[in-house]
PDB file of C-alpha atoms in Angstrom:
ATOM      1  CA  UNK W   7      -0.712 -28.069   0.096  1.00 96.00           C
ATOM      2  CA  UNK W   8      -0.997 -26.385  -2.826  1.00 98.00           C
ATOM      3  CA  UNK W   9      -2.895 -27.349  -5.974  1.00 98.00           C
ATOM      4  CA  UNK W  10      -1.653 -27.516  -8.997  1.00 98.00           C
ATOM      5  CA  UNK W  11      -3.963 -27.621 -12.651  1.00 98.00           C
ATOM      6  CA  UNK W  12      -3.032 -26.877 -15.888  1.00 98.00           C
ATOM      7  CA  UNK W  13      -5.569 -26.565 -18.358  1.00 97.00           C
ATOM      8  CA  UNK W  14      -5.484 -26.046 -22.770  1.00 97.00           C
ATOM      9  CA  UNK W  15      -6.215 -22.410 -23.957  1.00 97.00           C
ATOM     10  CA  UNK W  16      -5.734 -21.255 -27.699  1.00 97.00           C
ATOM     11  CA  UNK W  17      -3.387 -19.386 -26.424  1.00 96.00           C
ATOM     12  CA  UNK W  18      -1.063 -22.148 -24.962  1.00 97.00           C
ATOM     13  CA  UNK W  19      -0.791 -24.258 -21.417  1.00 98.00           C
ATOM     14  CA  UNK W  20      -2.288 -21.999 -18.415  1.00 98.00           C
ATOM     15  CA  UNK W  21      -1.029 -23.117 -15.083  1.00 98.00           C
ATOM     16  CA  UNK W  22      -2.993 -22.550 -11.724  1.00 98.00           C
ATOM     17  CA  UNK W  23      -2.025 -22.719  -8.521  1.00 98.00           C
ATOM     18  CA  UNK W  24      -4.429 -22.819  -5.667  1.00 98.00           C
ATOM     19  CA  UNK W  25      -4.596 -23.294  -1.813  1.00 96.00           C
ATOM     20  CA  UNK W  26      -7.913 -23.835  -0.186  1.00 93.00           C
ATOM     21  CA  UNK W  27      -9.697 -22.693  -3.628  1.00 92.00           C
ATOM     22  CA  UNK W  28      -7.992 -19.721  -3.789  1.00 97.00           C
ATOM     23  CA  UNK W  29      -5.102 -19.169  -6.817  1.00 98.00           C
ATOM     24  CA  UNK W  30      -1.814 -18.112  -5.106  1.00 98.00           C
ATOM     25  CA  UNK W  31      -0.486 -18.196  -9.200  1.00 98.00           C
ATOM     26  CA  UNK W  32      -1.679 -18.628 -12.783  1.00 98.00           C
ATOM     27  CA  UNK W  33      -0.069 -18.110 -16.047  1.00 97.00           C
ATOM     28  CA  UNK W  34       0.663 -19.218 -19.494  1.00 97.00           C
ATOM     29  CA  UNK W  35       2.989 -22.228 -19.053  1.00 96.00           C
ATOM     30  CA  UNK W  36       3.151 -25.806 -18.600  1.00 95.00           C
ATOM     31  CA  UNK W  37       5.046 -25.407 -15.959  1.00 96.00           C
ATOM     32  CA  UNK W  38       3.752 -25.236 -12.692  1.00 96.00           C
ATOM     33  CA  UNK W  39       6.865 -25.880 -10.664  1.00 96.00           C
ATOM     34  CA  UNK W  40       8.404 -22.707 -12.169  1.00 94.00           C
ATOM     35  CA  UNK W  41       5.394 -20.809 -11.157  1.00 95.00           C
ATOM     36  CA  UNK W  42       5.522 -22.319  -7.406  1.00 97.00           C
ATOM     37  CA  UNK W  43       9.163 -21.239  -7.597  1.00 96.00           C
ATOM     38  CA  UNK W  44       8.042 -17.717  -7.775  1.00 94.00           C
ATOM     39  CA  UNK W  45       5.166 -18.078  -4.274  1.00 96.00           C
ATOM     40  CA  UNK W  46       6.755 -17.050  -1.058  1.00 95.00           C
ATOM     41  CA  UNK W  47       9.005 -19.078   1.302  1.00 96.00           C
ATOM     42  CA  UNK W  48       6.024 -19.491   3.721  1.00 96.00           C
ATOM     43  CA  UNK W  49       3.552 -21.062   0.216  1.00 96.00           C
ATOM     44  CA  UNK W  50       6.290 -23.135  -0.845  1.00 97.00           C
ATOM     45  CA  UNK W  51       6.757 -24.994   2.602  1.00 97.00           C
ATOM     46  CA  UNK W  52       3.119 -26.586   2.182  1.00 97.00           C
ATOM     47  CA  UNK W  53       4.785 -28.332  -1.076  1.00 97.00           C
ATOM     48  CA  UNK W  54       3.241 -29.004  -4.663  1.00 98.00           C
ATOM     49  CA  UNK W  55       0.509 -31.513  -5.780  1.00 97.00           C
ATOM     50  CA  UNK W  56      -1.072 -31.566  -9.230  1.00 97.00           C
ATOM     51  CA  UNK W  57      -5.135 -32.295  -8.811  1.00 97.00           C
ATOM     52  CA  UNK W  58      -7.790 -29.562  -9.531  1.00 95.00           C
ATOM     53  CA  UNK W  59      -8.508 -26.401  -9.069  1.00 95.00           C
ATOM     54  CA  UNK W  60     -12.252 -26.325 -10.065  1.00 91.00           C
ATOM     55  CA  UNK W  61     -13.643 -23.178  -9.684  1.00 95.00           C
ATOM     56  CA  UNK W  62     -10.734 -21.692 -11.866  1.00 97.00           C
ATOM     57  CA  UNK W  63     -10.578 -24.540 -14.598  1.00 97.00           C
ATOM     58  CA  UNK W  64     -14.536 -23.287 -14.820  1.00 97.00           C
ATOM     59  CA  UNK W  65     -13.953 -20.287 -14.979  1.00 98.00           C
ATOM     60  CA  UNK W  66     -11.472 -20.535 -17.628  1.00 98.00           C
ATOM     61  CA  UNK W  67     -13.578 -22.667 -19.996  1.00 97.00           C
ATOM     62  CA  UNK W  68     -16.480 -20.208 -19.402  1.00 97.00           C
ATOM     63  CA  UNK W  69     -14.002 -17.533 -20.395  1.00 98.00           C
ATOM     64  CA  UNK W  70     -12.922 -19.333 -23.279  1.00 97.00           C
ATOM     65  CA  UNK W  71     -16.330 -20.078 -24.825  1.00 97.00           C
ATOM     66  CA  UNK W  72     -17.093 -15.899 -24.722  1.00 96.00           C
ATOM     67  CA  UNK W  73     -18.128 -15.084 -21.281  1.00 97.00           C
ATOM     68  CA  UNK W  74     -15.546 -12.790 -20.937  1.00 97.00           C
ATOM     69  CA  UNK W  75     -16.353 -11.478 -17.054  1.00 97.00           C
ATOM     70  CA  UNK W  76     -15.683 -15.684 -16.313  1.00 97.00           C
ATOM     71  CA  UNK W  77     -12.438 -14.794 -14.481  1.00 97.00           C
ATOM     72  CA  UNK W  78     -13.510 -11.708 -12.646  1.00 95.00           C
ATOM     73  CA  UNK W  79     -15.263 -13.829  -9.752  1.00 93.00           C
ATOM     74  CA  UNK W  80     -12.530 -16.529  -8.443  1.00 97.00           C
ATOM     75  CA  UNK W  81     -10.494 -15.837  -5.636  1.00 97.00           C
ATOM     76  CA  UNK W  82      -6.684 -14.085  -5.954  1.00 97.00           C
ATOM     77  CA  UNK W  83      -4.432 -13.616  -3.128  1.00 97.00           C
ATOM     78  CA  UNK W  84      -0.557 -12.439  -3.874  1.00 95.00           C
ATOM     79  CA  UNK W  85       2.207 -10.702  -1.691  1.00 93.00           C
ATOM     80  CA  UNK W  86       2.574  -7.112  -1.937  1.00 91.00           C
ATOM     81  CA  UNK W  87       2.702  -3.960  -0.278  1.00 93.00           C
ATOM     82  CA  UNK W  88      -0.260  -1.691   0.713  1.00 94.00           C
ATOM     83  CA  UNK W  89       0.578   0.520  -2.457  1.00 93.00           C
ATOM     84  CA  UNK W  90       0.912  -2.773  -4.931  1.00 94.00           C
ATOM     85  CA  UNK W  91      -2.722  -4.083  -3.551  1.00 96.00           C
ATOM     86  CA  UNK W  92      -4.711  -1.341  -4.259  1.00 96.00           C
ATOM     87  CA  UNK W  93      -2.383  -1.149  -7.944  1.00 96.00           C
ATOM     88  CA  UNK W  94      -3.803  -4.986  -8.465  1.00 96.00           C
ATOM     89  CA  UNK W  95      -7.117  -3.896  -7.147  1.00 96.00           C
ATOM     90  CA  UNK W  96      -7.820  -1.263  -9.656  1.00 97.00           C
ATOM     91  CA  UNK W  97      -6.134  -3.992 -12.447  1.00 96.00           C
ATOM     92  CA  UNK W  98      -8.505  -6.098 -11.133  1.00 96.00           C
ATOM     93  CA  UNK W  99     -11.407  -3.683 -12.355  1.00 96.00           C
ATOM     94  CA  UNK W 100      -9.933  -3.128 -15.936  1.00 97.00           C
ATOM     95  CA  UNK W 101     -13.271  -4.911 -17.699  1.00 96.00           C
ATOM     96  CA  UNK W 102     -12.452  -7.195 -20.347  1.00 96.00           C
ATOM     97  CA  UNK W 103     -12.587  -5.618 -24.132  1.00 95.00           C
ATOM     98  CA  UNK W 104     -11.219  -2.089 -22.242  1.00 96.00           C
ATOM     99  CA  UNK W 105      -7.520  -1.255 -22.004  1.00 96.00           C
ATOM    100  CA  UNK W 106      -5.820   1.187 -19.601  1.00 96.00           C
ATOM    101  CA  UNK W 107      -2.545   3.082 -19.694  1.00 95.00           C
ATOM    102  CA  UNK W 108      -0.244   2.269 -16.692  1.00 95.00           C
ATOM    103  CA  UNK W 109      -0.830   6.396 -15.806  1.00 96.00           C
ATOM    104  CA  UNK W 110      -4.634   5.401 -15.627  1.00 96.00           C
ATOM    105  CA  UNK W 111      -4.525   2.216 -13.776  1.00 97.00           C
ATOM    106  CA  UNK W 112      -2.174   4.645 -11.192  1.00 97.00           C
ATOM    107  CA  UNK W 113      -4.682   6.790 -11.383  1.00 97.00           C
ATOM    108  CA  UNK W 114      -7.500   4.117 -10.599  1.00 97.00           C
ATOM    109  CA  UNK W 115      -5.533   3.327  -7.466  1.00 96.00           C
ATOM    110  CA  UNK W 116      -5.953   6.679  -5.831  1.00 96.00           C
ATOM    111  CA  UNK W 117      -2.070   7.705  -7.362  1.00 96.00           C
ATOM    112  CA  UNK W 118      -1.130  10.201  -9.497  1.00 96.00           C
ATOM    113  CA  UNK W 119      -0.651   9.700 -13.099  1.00 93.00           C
ATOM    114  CA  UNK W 120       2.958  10.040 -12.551  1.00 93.00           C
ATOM    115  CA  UNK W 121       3.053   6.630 -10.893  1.00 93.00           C
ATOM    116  CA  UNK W 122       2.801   4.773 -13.983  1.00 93.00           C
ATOM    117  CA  UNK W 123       6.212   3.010 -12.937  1.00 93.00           C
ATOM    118  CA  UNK W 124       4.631   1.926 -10.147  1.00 94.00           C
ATOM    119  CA  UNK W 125       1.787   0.410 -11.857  1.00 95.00           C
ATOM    120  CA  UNK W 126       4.242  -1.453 -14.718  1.00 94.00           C
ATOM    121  CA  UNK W 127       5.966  -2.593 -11.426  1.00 94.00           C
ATOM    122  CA  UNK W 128       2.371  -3.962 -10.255  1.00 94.00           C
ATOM    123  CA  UNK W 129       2.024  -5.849 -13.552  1.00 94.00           C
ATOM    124  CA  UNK W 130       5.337  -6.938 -14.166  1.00 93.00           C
ATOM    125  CA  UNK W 131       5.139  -8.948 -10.755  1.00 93.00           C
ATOM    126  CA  UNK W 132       1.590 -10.193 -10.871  1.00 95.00           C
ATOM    127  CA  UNK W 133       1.306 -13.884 -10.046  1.00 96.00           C
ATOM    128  CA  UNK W 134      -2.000 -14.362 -10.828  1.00 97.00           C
ATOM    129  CA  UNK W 135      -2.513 -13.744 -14.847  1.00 96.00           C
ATOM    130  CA  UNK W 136      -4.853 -13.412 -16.586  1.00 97.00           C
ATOM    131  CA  UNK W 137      -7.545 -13.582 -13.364  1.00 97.00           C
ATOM    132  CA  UNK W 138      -5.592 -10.046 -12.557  1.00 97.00           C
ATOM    133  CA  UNK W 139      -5.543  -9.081 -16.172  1.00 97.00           C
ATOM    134  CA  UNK W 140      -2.328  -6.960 -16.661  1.00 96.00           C
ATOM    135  CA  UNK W 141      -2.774  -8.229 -20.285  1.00 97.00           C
ATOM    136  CA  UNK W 142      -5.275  -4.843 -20.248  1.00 97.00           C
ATOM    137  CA  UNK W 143      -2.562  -2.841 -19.738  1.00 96.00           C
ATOM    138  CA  UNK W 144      -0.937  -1.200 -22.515  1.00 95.00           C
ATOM    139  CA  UNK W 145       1.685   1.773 -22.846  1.00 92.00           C
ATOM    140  CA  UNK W 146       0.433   5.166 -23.775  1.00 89.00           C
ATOM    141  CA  UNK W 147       3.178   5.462 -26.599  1.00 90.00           C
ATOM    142  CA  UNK W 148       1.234   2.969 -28.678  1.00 89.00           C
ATOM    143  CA  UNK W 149       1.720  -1.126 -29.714  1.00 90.00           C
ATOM    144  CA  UNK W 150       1.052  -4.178 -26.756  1.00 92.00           C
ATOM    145  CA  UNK W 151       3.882  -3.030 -24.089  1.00 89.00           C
ATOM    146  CA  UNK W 152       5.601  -6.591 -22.678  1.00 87.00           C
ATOM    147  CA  UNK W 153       3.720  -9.230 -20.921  1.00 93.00           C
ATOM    148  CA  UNK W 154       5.509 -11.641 -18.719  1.00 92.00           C
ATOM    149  CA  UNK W 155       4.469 -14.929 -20.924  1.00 95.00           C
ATOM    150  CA  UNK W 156       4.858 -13.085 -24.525  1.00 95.00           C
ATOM    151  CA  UNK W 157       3.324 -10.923 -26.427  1.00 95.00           C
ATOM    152  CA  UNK W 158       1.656 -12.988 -28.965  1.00 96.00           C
ATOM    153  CA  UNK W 159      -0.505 -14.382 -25.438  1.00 97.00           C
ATOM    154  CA  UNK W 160      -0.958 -10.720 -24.553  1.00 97.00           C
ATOM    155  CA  UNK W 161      -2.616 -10.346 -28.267  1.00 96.00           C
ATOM    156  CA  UNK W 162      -4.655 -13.335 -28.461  1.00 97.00           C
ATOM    157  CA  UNK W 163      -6.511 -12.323 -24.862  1.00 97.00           C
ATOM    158  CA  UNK W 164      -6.961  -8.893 -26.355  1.00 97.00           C
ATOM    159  CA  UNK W 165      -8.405  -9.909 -29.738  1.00 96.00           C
ATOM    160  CA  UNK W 166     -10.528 -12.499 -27.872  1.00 97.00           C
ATOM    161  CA  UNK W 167     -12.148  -9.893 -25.706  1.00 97.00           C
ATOM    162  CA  UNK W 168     -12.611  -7.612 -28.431  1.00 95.00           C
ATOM    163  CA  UNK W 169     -10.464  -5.222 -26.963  1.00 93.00           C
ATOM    164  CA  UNK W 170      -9.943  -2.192 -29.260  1.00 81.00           C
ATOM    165  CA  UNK W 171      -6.035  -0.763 -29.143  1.00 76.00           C
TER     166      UNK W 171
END
């Protein structure tokens, strides 16, 4: 089964999914059954039940009162390719109040700066936000780049980690 919690942020409803403790999905909406209709065919077969995810809902309020490394310890599992784990890896190392250019976070995961598409790819898909913070991810042309749940979230996470642009 997987677990579905969704828990208040400043920056709107945030959604986690979990199996066995472990978020399979987490993002800014207050819908979870649009996030479970994202998980693979094999994730979706064990069906949906709201209850709580613990560890993350912790982490989150932890987060949210200023201890900003909160999120890095809880448990993330997504689909992807041997290329796109080591991209989410490397996102996964992106410190909060840092930023990266997609060419760095490339670069972090052993690719040339070149694969920035590669790493926007990475982001764009990530199931797991903001525990795999692509929010830290910004375009090296200037201004916030998109974020799947809106730009005004991808500014609020910034300017609460004190993220300089």
């Amino acid at each position: 089964m997987i677990i579905a919690q969704t828990v208040r942020t400043p920056a709107g409803p945030l959604a986690m999914l979990a199996r066995d403790d472990v978020l399979v999905a987490a993002g800014f909406t207050g819908d979870p059954e649009a996030m479970f209709a994202r998980l693979s065919p094999e994730l979706r077969k064990l069906g949906l039940a709201v209850g709580e995810v613990p560890g993350a809902a912790g982490a989150v309020k932890e987060y949210l009162d200023g201890r900003l490394d909160a999120l890095d310890g809880v448990a993330a599992v997504q689909p992807g390719t041997e290329r796109r784990q080591r991209l989410l890896t490397a996102l996964r190392g992106v410190r909060a109040g840092t930023t990266v250019s997609y060419a760095e976070l490339a670069q972090r995961a052993g690719m040339p700066r070149t694969a920035a598409r590669a790493a926007g790819g990475a982001c764009a898909q990530n199931l797991v936000a903001p525990f795999v913070p692509c929010h830290r991810v910004l375009p090296s042309t200037g201004g916030y780049g998109g974020y799947y749940y809106g730009t005004p979230v991808k500014e609020w996470l910034l300017a609460h980690e004190g993220a300089r642009l």
